[in-house]
Amino acid sequence: MRPLRLTVIGIGYLGLTHAACMADLGHQVLAIDTDRDRVARVAAGEMPFFEPGLEPLLRKGLETGRLRFTTSYQEVAAFGEVHFLCVGTPQRPDGAADLRYVTGAIDSLAPHLRSACLIAGKSTVPAGTARTLLASIRAAAPAGDAVDLAWNPEFLREGHAVADTLRPDRFVFGVTTPAAEAVLRQVYAAPLADGIPALSMGLETAELVKVSANAFLAVKISFINAVADACEAAGADVTQLTAALAYDERIGRRGMAPGLGFGGGCLPKDIRAFRATAAALGVESIARLLGDVDEINTARRAHVVNMARKAAGGTLSGKKITALGVAFKPNSDDVRDSPSLDVIGQLAAEGALVTAHDPVALDNASRLRPDLRSAKSVLEAAQDADLVLHLTEWGEYRSLDPAALAAVVTHPVIIDARCALDTRAWQSAGWTVHTVGRSA
Ligand SMILES: NC(=O)c1ccc[n+]([C@@H]2O[C@H](COP(=O)([O-])OP(=O)(O)OC[C@H]3O[C@@H](n4cnc5c(N)ncnc54)[C@H](O)[C@@H]3O)[C@@H](O)[C@H]2O)c1
């Protein structure tokens, strides 16, 4: 494999992971971000977020000199044979994707592109974005038509980002030329040689593969949560039901986790953006489906607050509540659109005195909610609690000692909003357990 000179534009969760992993594959990588403070910290080996296994790769990249950081687009343009676009595509107030960072990055890069290169978009964008960008890049770049564009969407999951980048289920290459596909095959030569499949297709299809994958996962989660509601009403148990469904290979086990629903920086905004794209294209069917999925998902949060109010005797005002978890999912410090944090906010709005615990996400949560009260240990958070809420299914919460916790609370009552605790073990230690998707 010939090592390539790659650049990575935007060093958030996606970009920093991609940059460190590409350096690990042997490429020379230069990464840029408009956040100068972040660039300085990362260049000194400091991780800007929690991601298992990424810090050693960052340090290795810096030590070998294969991974460098800059704030100069001129330097980036002169260095890169391939430029990976990894900037954020957040949600606009109307639900559509905000593409200002994508166009901003291209506006900064294109005027400096003086020789042939490939720009490979990895950010999640609406169908049609890449083709529009290609025209504007070629118009602005001195190298003109010698600049090519591909869309190479990213499927990594926070908490598993390194493995997902180095050994994804598949690579998706949205291309308009065989040359662009050949360059991407060179970039990923090592994992491709290990048998990871690569699928080439048009730009619009590649853009849609990514949003369809996220939409399908969201449908699965909202489906099982709608069934959880039916279980509660019918006196059934959604955990047992899910286990039985899983034996049907057409349904499977993965992604069928009933509970508090999905959140984070991707799934919610991606389904809303897909919905907006579908509506703009006049495709009512997927827009309607995703609207329902979003509504079911958001309602999970109010549902858990209702369970808490009921368990607390009809009012939350003045009740001491322990919230286990603030991250949007375990193994991550990301609190963007976190269902747990949303529930905590709703409890506090009704006058509850909430103390939160999380293994790694409390700093980020406090930045979003400066009034958040927190404790460094679960036992400290649970001191004198009237009610405990299990909101983010960290492994360490599953291995808590219910008896030790029962000794410090005022009332041993817990709501398992993630259907993840060993109910019998908690009941044996004297707890009243309320689980989402279970009537008793
Ligand atoms: N986080 C994930 O798990 C994940 C997974 C797959 C796809 N994605 C997609 O990847 C994209 C990035 O997501 P993220 O979570 O890494 O976002 P992020 O907000 O963590 O990072 C984006 C970074 O881009 C930088 N940036 C913005 N404008 C810039 C510019 N003009 N030049 C250089 N840097 C600039 C920001 O300063 C920030 O550091 C989004 O489209 C997202 O949907 C994310």
Short mmCIF file of C-alpha atoms and ligand atoms in Angstrom, two decimals:
data_model
loop_
_atom_site.label_atom_id
_atom_site.label_comp_id
_atom_site.label_asym_id
_atom_site.label_seq_id
_atom_site.Cartn_x
_atom_site.Cartn_y
_atom_site.Cartn_z
CA MET A 1 0.00 0.00 0.00
CA ARG A 2 1.33 3.47 -0.87
CA PRO A 3 0.71 5.78 2.08
CA LEU A 4 -1.34 8.78 0.96
CA ARG A 5 -1.31 12.40 2.13
CA LEU A 6 -4.76 12.84 3.66
CA THR A 7 -6.37 15.81 5.33
CA VAL A 8 -9.31 15.75 7.72
CA ILE A 9 -11.48 18.85 7.98
CA GLY A 10 -13.26 19.10 11.34
CA ILE A 11 -11.95 17.17 14.37
CA GLY A 12 -15.12 16.40 16.31
CA TYR A 13 -16.19 12.85 17.19
CA LEU A 14 -16.08 11.78 13.55
CA GLY A 15 -13.07 13.74 12.28
CA LEU A 16 -10.64 13.10 15.13
CA THR A 17 -11.44 9.40 15.07
CA HIS A 18 -11.02 9.27 11.30
CA ALA A 19 -7.74 11.21 11.41
CA ALA A 20 -6.19 9.01 14.11
CA CYS A 21 -7.37 5.80 12.43
CA MET A 22 -6.07 6.84 8.99
CA ALA A 23 -2.67 7.63 10.56
CA ASP A 24 -2.80 4.21 12.21
CA LEU A 25 -3.31 2.65 8.75
CA GLY A 26 0.01 4.26 7.74
CA HIS A 27 -1.16 7.39 5.91
CA GLN A 28 0.24 10.88 6.49
CA VAL A 29 -2.61 12.91 7.99
CA LEU A 30 -3.01 16.65 8.48
CA ALA A 31 -6.19 17.67 10.30
CA ILE A 32 -7.76 21.12 10.59
CA ASP A 33 -10.47 22.69 12.72
CA THR A 34 -11.74 26.26 13.08
CA ASP A 35 -11.70 25.76 16.86
CA ARG A 36 -8.10 26.88 17.56
CA ASP A 37 -8.27 25.86 21.20
CA ARG A 38 -9.29 22.31 20.23
CA VAL A 39 -6.48 22.13 17.65
CA ALA A 40 -3.89 23.21 20.25
CA ARG A 41 -5.14 20.71 22.84
CA VAL A 42 -5.34 17.78 20.46
CA ALA A 43 -1.91 18.59 18.99
CA ALA A 44 -0.61 18.28 22.58
CA GLY A 45 -2.18 14.82 22.88
CA GLU A 46 -5.19 15.88 24.95
CA MET A 47 -8.51 14.20 24.11
CA PRO A 48 -11.39 16.69 23.68
CA PHE A 49 -14.00 13.98 24.39
CA PHE A 50 -14.28 10.46 25.80
CA GLU A 51 -13.96 7.67 23.27
CA PRO A 52 -12.60 4.26 24.32
CA GLY A 53 -9.34 3.36 22.54
CA LEU A 54 -8.90 6.66 20.69
CA GLU A 55 -6.35 8.34 22.97
CA PRO A 56 -3.59 5.75 22.35
CA LEU A 57 -4.10 6.13 18.58
CA LEU A 58 -3.92 9.93 18.86
CA ARG A 59 -0.68 9.71 20.86
CA LYS A 60 0.79 7.12 18.49
CA GLY A 61 -0.04 9.33 15.49
CA LEU A 62 1.63 12.33 17.13
CA GLU A 63 4.70 10.33 18.17
CA THR A 64 5.25 8.82 14.73
CA GLY A 65 4.65 12.21 13.10
CA ARG A 66 2.01 10.66 10.84
CA LEU A 67 -0.72 12.77 12.46
CA ARG A 68 -0.43 16.56 12.57
CA PHE A 69 -2.85 19.42 13.16
CA THR A 70 -3.16 22.92 11.74
CA THR A 71 -5.49 25.89 11.45
CA SER A 72 -4.25 26.86 7.95
CA TYR A 73 -6.43 25.96 4.96
CA GLN A 74 -3.55 26.95 2.68
CA GLU A 75 -1.40 24.28 4.29
CA VAL A 76 -4.23 21.74 4.07
CA ALA A 77 -4.83 22.45 0.38
CA ALA A 78 -1.15 22.18 -0.49
CA PHE A 79 -0.73 18.92 1.48
CA GLY A 80 -3.71 16.75 0.66
CA GLU A 81 -4.20 14.21 -2.09
CA VAL A 82 -7.54 13.42 -0.42
CA HIS A 83 -9.47 15.84 1.80
CA PHE A 84 -12.00 14.22 4.16
CA LEU A 85 -14.83 16.55 5.05
CA CYS A 86 -15.97 15.79 8.62
CA VAL A 87 -17.64 18.99 9.85
CA GLY A 88 -20.95 19.04 11.73
CA THR A 89 -24.36 19.14 10.05
CA PRO A 90 -26.63 20.13 12.97
CA GLN A 91 -30.36 20.64 12.88
CA ARG A 92 -31.88 23.91 11.71
CA PRO A 93 -34.89 25.24 13.65
CA ASP A 94 -37.18 23.94 10.85
CA GLY A 95 -35.72 20.41 11.21
CA ALA A 96 -33.67 20.43 8.00
CA ALA A 97 -29.88 19.94 8.04
CA ASP A 98 -27.83 23.09 8.57
CA LEU A 99 -25.15 22.92 5.88
CA ARG A 100 -23.36 26.12 6.80
CA TYR A 101 -20.28 24.31 8.16
CA VAL A 102 -20.04 22.16 5.03
CA THR A 103 -20.25 25.14 2.68
CA GLY A 104 -17.99 27.16 5.01
CA ALA A 105 -15.29 24.49 4.86
CA ILE A 106 -15.54 24.20 1.09
CA ASP A 107 -15.43 28.02 0.72
CA SER A 108 -12.23 28.05 2.81
CA LEU A 109 -10.58 25.14 1.00
CA ALA A 110 -11.53 25.49 -2.67
CA PRO A 111 -9.72 28.78 -3.52
CA HIS A 112 -6.42 27.16 -2.44
CA LEU A 113 -6.77 23.97 -4.52
CA ARG A 114 -4.12 24.34 -7.25
CA SER A 115 -3.62 20.69 -8.21
CA ALA A 116 -5.63 17.51 -8.72
CA CYS A 117 -7.17 16.06 -5.56
CA LEU A 118 -10.24 14.28 -4.24
CA ILE A 119 -12.58 15.75 -1.65
CA ALA A 120 -14.35 12.91 0.17
CA GLY A 121 -17.39 13.97 2.17
CA LYS A 122 -18.05 11.99 5.35
CA SER A 123 -20.55 14.28 7.07
CA THR A 124 -24.20 13.22 6.95
CA VAL A 125 -25.95 15.39 4.36
CA PRO A 126 -29.28 15.47 2.48
CA ALA A 127 -29.44 13.81 -0.93
CA GLY A 128 -28.31 16.25 -3.60
CA THR A 129 -25.77 18.10 -1.45
CA ALA A 130 -22.66 16.51 -2.98
CA ARG A 131 -23.63 17.24 -6.57
CA THR A 132 -24.27 20.92 -5.75
CA LEU A 133 -20.96 21.13 -3.89
CA LEU A 134 -19.03 19.59 -6.78
CA ALA A 135 -20.14 22.37 -9.13
CA SER A 136 -19.27 25.13 -6.64
CA ILE A 137 -15.87 23.61 -5.78
CA ARG A 138 -14.85 23.37 -9.42
CA ALA A 139 -15.95 26.95 -10.02
CA ALA A 140 -13.91 28.23 -7.06
CA ALA A 141 -10.78 26.04 -7.30
CA PRO A 142 -7.86 27.19 -9.46
CA ALA A 143 -7.42 23.49 -10.37
CA GLY A 144 -11.01 23.45 -11.76
CA ASP A 145 -12.14 20.07 -13.09
CA ALA A 146 -9.01 18.39 -11.72
CA VAL A 147 -10.77 18.49 -8.33
CA ASP A 148 -13.10 15.54 -7.85
CA LEU A 149 -15.68 14.88 -5.13
CA ALA A 150 -16.89 11.62 -3.60
CA TRP A 151 -19.30 10.91 -0.75
CA ASN A 152 -18.05 8.31 1.70
CA PRO A 153 -20.61 8.38 4.54
CA GLU A 154 -19.59 7.32 8.01
CA PHE A 155 -21.47 4.74 10.08
CA LEU A 156 -19.40 4.77 13.29
CA ARG A 157 -21.09 4.54 16.66
CA GLU A 158 -19.77 6.65 19.52
CA GLY A 159 -18.35 4.30 22.13
CA HIS A 160 -17.18 1.93 19.36
CA ALA A 161 -15.74 4.55 17.01
CA VAL A 162 -12.24 3.14 16.53
CA ALA A 163 -13.34 -0.40 15.68
CA ASP A 164 -16.17 0.91 13.51
CA THR A 165 -13.71 3.07 11.54
CA LEU A 166 -11.03 0.44 11.07
CA ARG A 167 -13.39 -2.51 10.61
CA PRO A 168 -16.77 -1.16 9.43
CA ASP A 169 -19.53 -3.50 8.22
CA ARG A 170 -18.93 -2.02 4.75
CA PHE A 171 -17.54 1.00 2.96
CA VAL A 172 -19.89 3.06 0.84
CA PHE A 173 -18.33 5.03 -2.02
CA GLY A 174 -20.54 7.61 -3.73
CA VAL A 175 -18.59 8.53 -6.87
CA THR A 176 -18.98 10.00 -10.33
CA THR A 177 -15.68 8.68 -11.75
CA PRO A 178 -13.75 5.37 -11.61
CA ALA A 179 -10.68 7.42 -10.59
CA ALA A 180 -12.40 8.60 -7.40
CA GLU A 181 -13.31 5.02 -6.50
CA ALA A 182 -9.72 3.93 -7.11
CA VAL A 183 -8.40 6.61 -4.75
CA LEU A 184 -10.82 5.57 -1.99
CA ARG A 185 -9.78 1.95 -2.49
CA GLN A 186 -6.17 3.07 -1.95
CA VAL A 187 -7.10 4.92 1.25
CA TYR A 188 -8.82 1.85 2.69
CA ALA A 189 -6.48 -0.72 1.11
CA ALA A 190 -5.68 -2.44 4.42
CA PRO A 191 -9.25 -3.09 5.65
CA LEU A 192 -10.34 -3.96 2.09
CA ALA A 193 -7.55 -6.55 1.94
CA ASP A 194 -8.98 -8.00 5.17
CA GLY A 195 -12.27 -8.61 3.36
CA ILE A 196 -14.37 -5.60 4.39
CA PRO A 197 -16.75 -5.05 1.46
CA ALA A 198 -16.91 -1.76 -0.47
CA LEU A 199 -19.97 -0.74 -2.46
CA SER A 200 -19.72 1.91 -5.15
CA MET A 201 -22.74 3.90 -6.26
CA GLY A 202 -23.85 7.37 -7.31
CA LEU A 203 -23.54 10.40 -5.02
CA GLU A 204 -27.25 10.63 -4.19
CA THR A 205 -27.51 6.91 -3.37
CA ALA A 206 -24.52 7.12 -1.02
CA GLU A 207 -26.04 10.12 0.75
CA LEU A 208 -29.33 8.25 1.09
CA VAL A 209 -27.71 5.01 2.33
CA LYS A 210 -26.50 6.85 5.42
CA VAL A 211 -29.76 8.56 6.31
CA SER A 212 -31.74 5.40 5.51
CA ALA A 213 -29.54 3.36 7.85
CA ASN A 214 -30.17 5.83 10.67
CA ALA A 215 -33.88 6.01 9.83
CA PHE A 216 -34.17 2.21 9.96
CA LEU A 217 -32.47 2.04 13.36
CA ALA A 218 -34.79 4.77 14.63
CA VAL A 219 -37.84 2.91 13.30
CA LYS A 220 -36.70 -0.25 15.10
CA ILE A 221 -36.29 1.56 18.41
CA SER A 222 -39.60 3.43 18.17
CA PHE A 223 -41.33 0.22 17.07
CA ILE A 224 -40.26 -1.71 20.16
CA ASN A 225 -41.09 1.30 22.36
CA ALA A 226 -44.59 1.49 20.90
CA VAL A 227 -44.88 -2.23 21.67
CA ALA A 228 -43.61 -1.49 25.20
CA ASP A 229 -46.63 0.78 25.65
CA ALA A 230 -48.88 -2.07 24.51
CA CYS A 231 -47.14 -4.40 26.99
CA GLU A 232 -47.76 -2.03 29.87
CA ALA A 233 -51.44 -1.69 28.93
CA ALA A 234 -51.95 -5.45 28.43
CA GLY A 235 -50.07 -6.68 31.50
CA ALA A 236 -47.21 -8.08 29.43
CA ASP A 237 -43.41 -7.82 29.66
CA VAL A 238 -41.55 -6.18 26.75
CA THR A 239 -38.18 -7.64 27.77
CA GLN A 240 -39.50 -11.21 27.53
CA LEU A 241 -41.32 -10.31 24.32
CA THR A 242 -38.14 -8.89 22.74
CA ALA A 243 -36.16 -11.99 23.69
CA ALA A 244 -38.78 -14.16 22.00
CA LEU A 245 -38.91 -11.96 18.86
CA ALA A 246 -35.12 -12.15 18.56
CA TYR A 247 -35.24 -15.83 17.56
CA ASP A 248 -36.86 -14.80 14.29
CA GLU A 249 -33.84 -14.05 12.09
CA ARG A 250 -35.86 -11.55 10.06
CA ILE A 251 -36.30 -9.48 13.23
CA GLY A 252 -33.15 -10.14 15.23
CA ARG A 253 -31.90 -8.94 18.57
CA ARG A 254 -29.82 -5.87 17.78
CA GLY A 255 -31.31 -2.41 18.07
CA MET A 256 -34.44 -3.78 19.74
CA ALA A 257 -33.77 -2.20 23.12
CA PRO A 258 -37.00 -0.91 24.68
CA GLY A 259 -36.77 1.95 27.14
CA LEU A 260 -36.12 5.67 27.02
CA GLY A 261 -35.55 5.92 23.27
CA PHE A 262 -32.75 7.31 21.19
CA GLY A 263 -30.89 10.61 21.40
CA GLY A 264 -27.43 11.98 20.70
CA GLY A 265 -25.92 14.17 18.02
CA CYS A 266 -26.99 11.98 15.08
CA LEU A 267 -30.18 9.90 15.07
CA PRO A 268 -32.72 12.58 16.11
CA LYS A 269 -31.38 15.29 13.81
CA ASP A 270 -30.75 12.86 10.95
CA ILE A 271 -34.33 11.57 10.87
CA ARG A 272 -35.64 15.14 11.04
CA ALA A 273 -33.34 16.16 8.17
CA PHE A 274 -34.42 13.11 6.15
CA ARG A 275 -38.02 14.03 6.83
CA ALA A 276 -37.39 17.57 5.58
CA THR A 277 -35.62 16.26 2.45
CA ALA A 278 -38.47 13.83 1.76
CA ALA A 279 -41.04 16.59 2.16
CA ALA A 280 -39.05 18.85 -0.20
CA LEU A 281 -38.90 16.00 -2.74
CA GLY A 282 -42.65 15.45 -2.35
CA VAL A 283 -42.19 11.95 -0.88
CA GLU A 284 -44.97 11.90 1.68
CA SER A 285 -44.58 8.23 2.76
CA ILE A 286 -41.16 8.38 4.42
CA ALA A 287 -41.83 11.88 5.78
CA ARG A 288 -44.98 10.60 7.54
CA LEU A 289 -43.26 7.48 8.88
CA LEU A 290 -40.34 9.45 10.30
CA GLY A 291 -42.69 12.00 11.85
CA ASP A 292 -44.38 9.19 13.80
CA VAL A 293 -41.02 7.67 14.78
CA ASP A 294 -39.83 11.02 16.14
CA GLU A 295 -43.05 11.59 18.06
CA ILE A 296 -43.01 8.11 19.65
CA ASN A 297 -39.37 8.60 20.60
CA THR A 298 -39.84 12.02 22.20
CA ALA A 299 -42.88 10.75 24.14
CA ARG A 300 -40.66 8.19 25.94
CA ARG A 301 -39.18 10.95 28.02
CA ALA A 302 -42.55 12.26 29.29
CA HIS A 303 -43.60 8.64 29.87
CA VAL A 304 -40.70 8.04 32.26
CA VAL A 305 -41.44 11.33 34.04
CA ASN A 306 -45.06 10.15 34.45
CA MET A 307 -43.81 6.86 35.91
CA ALA A 308 -41.62 8.83 38.33
CA ARG A 309 -44.50 11.07 39.42
CA LYS A 310 -46.71 8.05 40.04
CA ALA A 311 -43.97 6.19 41.94
CA ALA A 312 -43.37 9.31 44.05
CA GLY A 313 -47.02 9.34 45.16
CA GLY A 314 -48.53 11.80 42.67
CA THR A 315 -46.18 14.75 42.92
CA LEU A 316 -42.50 15.31 42.22
CA SER A 317 -42.28 18.57 44.09
CA GLY A 318 -39.64 18.42 46.82
CA LYS A 319 -38.82 14.75 46.11
CA LYS A 320 -35.15 13.75 46.22
CA ILE A 321 -34.38 11.87 43.04
CA THR A 322 -31.17 10.15 41.98
CA ALA A 323 -30.55 10.06 38.24
CA LEU A 324 -28.19 7.29 37.12
CA GLY A 325 -26.66 8.47 33.84
CA VAL A 326 -26.71 11.68 31.83
CA ALA A 327 -24.92 10.59 28.63
CA PHE A 328 -27.16 9.83 25.67
CA LYS A 329 -25.80 6.28 25.74
CA PRO A 330 -23.20 4.26 27.64
CA ASN A 331 -19.47 4.47 26.79
CA SER A 332 -19.83 8.06 25.65
CA ASP A 333 -19.60 11.50 27.25
CA ASP A 334 -21.90 12.95 24.59
CA VAL A 335 -24.97 14.68 26.03
CA ARG A 336 -26.31 16.17 22.78
CA ASP A 337 -30.09 15.58 22.79
CA SER A 338 -29.65 13.15 25.68
CA PRO A 339 -32.95 11.54 26.74
CA SER A 340 -31.56 11.18 30.29
CA LEU A 341 -30.74 14.86 30.58
CA ASP A 342 -34.13 15.75 29.14
CA VAL A 343 -35.87 13.63 31.80
CA ILE A 344 -33.77 15.28 34.51
CA GLY A 345 -34.82 18.71 33.20
CA GLN A 346 -38.50 17.73 33.24
CA LEU A 347 -38.22 16.35 36.80
CA ALA A 348 -36.52 19.53 37.99
CA ALA A 349 -39.19 21.66 36.27
CA GLU A 350 -41.78 19.89 38.47
CA GLY A 351 -39.84 20.76 41.60
CA ALA A 352 -37.87 17.53 42.14
CA LEU A 353 -34.42 17.80 43.72
CA VAL A 354 -32.35 15.74 41.31
CA THR A 355 -28.78 14.57 41.93
CA ALA A 356 -27.16 13.04 38.88
CA HIS A 357 -24.33 10.57 38.46
CA ASP A 358 -22.49 9.53 35.31
CA PRO A 359 -19.08 7.85 34.91
CA VAL A 360 -17.79 10.38 32.34
CA ALA A 361 -20.43 12.82 31.07
CA LEU A 362 -21.06 15.12 34.05
CA ASP A 363 -18.75 17.91 32.82
CA ASN A 364 -20.50 18.10 29.46
CA ALA A 365 -23.91 17.92 31.16
CA SER A 366 -23.02 20.77 33.53
CA ARG A 367 -22.03 22.92 30.57
CA LEU A 368 -25.51 22.40 29.08
CA ARG A 369 -27.31 22.64 32.42
CA PRO A 370 -25.21 24.76 34.80
CA ASP A 371 -27.79 24.18 37.58
CA LEU A 372 -27.30 20.38 37.47
CA ARG A 373 -26.50 18.88 40.86
CA SER A 374 -24.22 15.90 40.68
CA ALA A 375 -22.22 13.47 42.77
CA LYS A 376 -19.00 11.62 42.07
CA SER A 377 -20.22 8.24 43.29
CA VAL A 378 -23.55 6.43 43.00
CA LEU A 379 -23.74 6.00 46.78
CA GLU A 380 -23.26 9.73 47.28
CA ALA A 381 -25.88 10.54 44.62
CA ALA A 382 -28.36 8.15 46.25
CA GLN A 383 -28.02 9.53 49.78
CA ASP A 384 -31.53 10.02 51.26
CA ALA A 385 -33.20 9.56 47.87
CA ASP A 386 -36.97 9.09 47.61
CA LEU A 387 -36.60 7.59 44.14
CA VAL A 388 -33.80 6.33 41.87
CA LEU A 389 -34.02 6.52 38.07
CA HIS A 390 -31.83 4.31 35.87
CA LEU A 391 -31.54 6.46 32.73
CA THR A 392 -28.32 5.51 30.87
CA GLU A 393 -27.44 1.82 30.78
CA TRP A 394 -23.78 1.99 31.80
CA GLY A 395 -22.31 -1.45 32.60
CA GLU A 396 -21.36 -0.27 36.09
CA TYR A 397 -25.02 0.36 36.96
CA ARG A 398 -25.88 -3.23 36.07
CA SER A 399 -23.29 -4.44 38.57
CA LEU A 400 -24.35 -2.15 41.43
CA ASP A 401 -24.99 -3.79 44.79
CA PRO A 402 -28.73 -3.14 45.41
CA ALA A 403 -28.35 -3.88 49.13
CA ALA A 404 -25.61 -1.28 49.58
CA LEU A 405 -27.75 1.27 47.78
CA ALA A 406 -30.87 0.36 49.79
CA ALA A 407 -28.93 1.22 52.95
CA VAL A 408 -28.44 4.86 51.95
CA VAL A 409 -31.79 5.82 50.34
CA THR A 410 -34.91 6.93 52.17
CA HIS A 411 -37.28 4.92 49.97
CA PRO A 412 -35.91 1.92 48.00
CA VAL A 413 -37.87 2.58 44.79
CA ILE A 414 -36.21 2.45 41.37
CA ILE A 415 -37.45 3.06 37.84
CA ASP A 416 -35.51 1.09 35.25
CA ALA A 417 -36.02 3.24 32.17
CA ARG A 418 -33.63 1.09 30.12
CA CYS A 419 -34.98 -2.40 30.93
CA ALA A 420 -31.43 -3.37 31.82
CA LEU A 421 -31.34 -4.18 35.54
CA ASP A 422 -31.71 -7.59 37.16
CA THR A 423 -35.18 -6.97 38.63
CA ARG A 424 -35.15 -10.05 40.89
CA ALA A 425 -31.81 -9.08 42.48
CA TRP A 426 -33.12 -5.59 43.25
CA GLN A 427 -36.41 -6.90 44.60
CA SER A 428 -34.57 -9.40 46.81
CA ALA A 429 -32.66 -6.48 48.32
CA GLY A 430 -35.95 -4.81 49.26
CA TRP A 431 -36.47 -2.53 46.26
CA THR A 432 -39.72 -1.76 44.51
CA VAL A 433 -38.80 -1.90 40.83
CA HIS A 434 -40.81 -0.21 38.06
CA THR A 435 -39.61 -1.16 34.58
CA VAL A 436 -40.60 0.46 31.30
CA GLY A 437 -42.70 -1.91 29.22
CA ARG A 438 -43.82 -3.99 32.18
CA SER A 439 -47.14 -3.50 33.93
CA ALA A 440 -46.22 -4.65 37.43
N1 LIG B 1 -20.71 11.57 16.00
C1 LIG B 1 -21.03 10.46 15.37
O1 LIG B 1 -21.20 9.40 15.98
C2 LIG B 1 -21.23 10.45 13.87
C3 LIG B 1 -21.34 9.21 13.20
C4 LIG B 1 -21.53 9.21 11.82
C5 LIG B 1 -21.66 10.43 11.14
N2 LIG B 1 -21.58 11.61 11.83
C6 LIG B 1 -21.71 12.85 11.08
O2 LIG B 1 -20.42 13.45 11.03
C7 LIG B 1 -20.52 14.85 11.02
C8 LIG B 1 -19.70 15.42 12.17
O3 LIG B 1 -20.26 14.96 13.37
P1 LIG B 1 -19.48 15.12 14.76
O4 LIG B 1 -20.29 14.39 15.77
O5 LIG B 1 -18.06 14.76 14.58
O6 LIG B 1 -19.63 16.71 14.97
P2 LIG B 1 -18.84 17.64 16.00
O7 LIG B 1 -19.71 18.80 16.23
O8 LIG B 1 -18.35 16.81 17.14
O9 LIG B 1 -17.54 18.10 15.18
C9 LIG B 1 -17.57 18.98 14.10
C10 LIG B 1 -16.25 19.75 14.07
O10 LIG B 1 -16.17 20.50 12.86
C11 LIG B 1 -15.53 21.74 13.16
N3 LIG B 1 -15.79 22.70 12.09
C12 LIG B 1 -16.92 23.40 11.81
N4 LIG B 1 -16.75 24.18 10.75
C13 LIG B 1 -15.48 23.98 10.31
C14 LIG B 1 -14.72 24.48 9.21
N5 LIG B 1 -15.24 25.36 8.35
N6 LIG B 1 -13.45 24.05 9.07
C15 LIG B 1 -12.90 23.16 9.93
N7 LIG B 1 -13.58 22.65 10.99
C16 LIG B 1 -14.85 23.05 11.16
C17 LIG B 1 -16.10 22.11 14.52
O11 LIG B 1 -15.29 23.10 15.17
C18 LIG B 1 -16.10 20.75 15.22
O12 LIG B 1 -14.89 20.52 15.93
C19 LIG B 1 -22.02 15.18 11.11
O13 LIG B 1 -22.53 15.31 9.81
C20 LIG B 1 -22.59 13.91 11.74
O14 LIG B 1 -23.95 13.72 11.44
C21 LIG B 1 -21.34 11.64 13.16
#
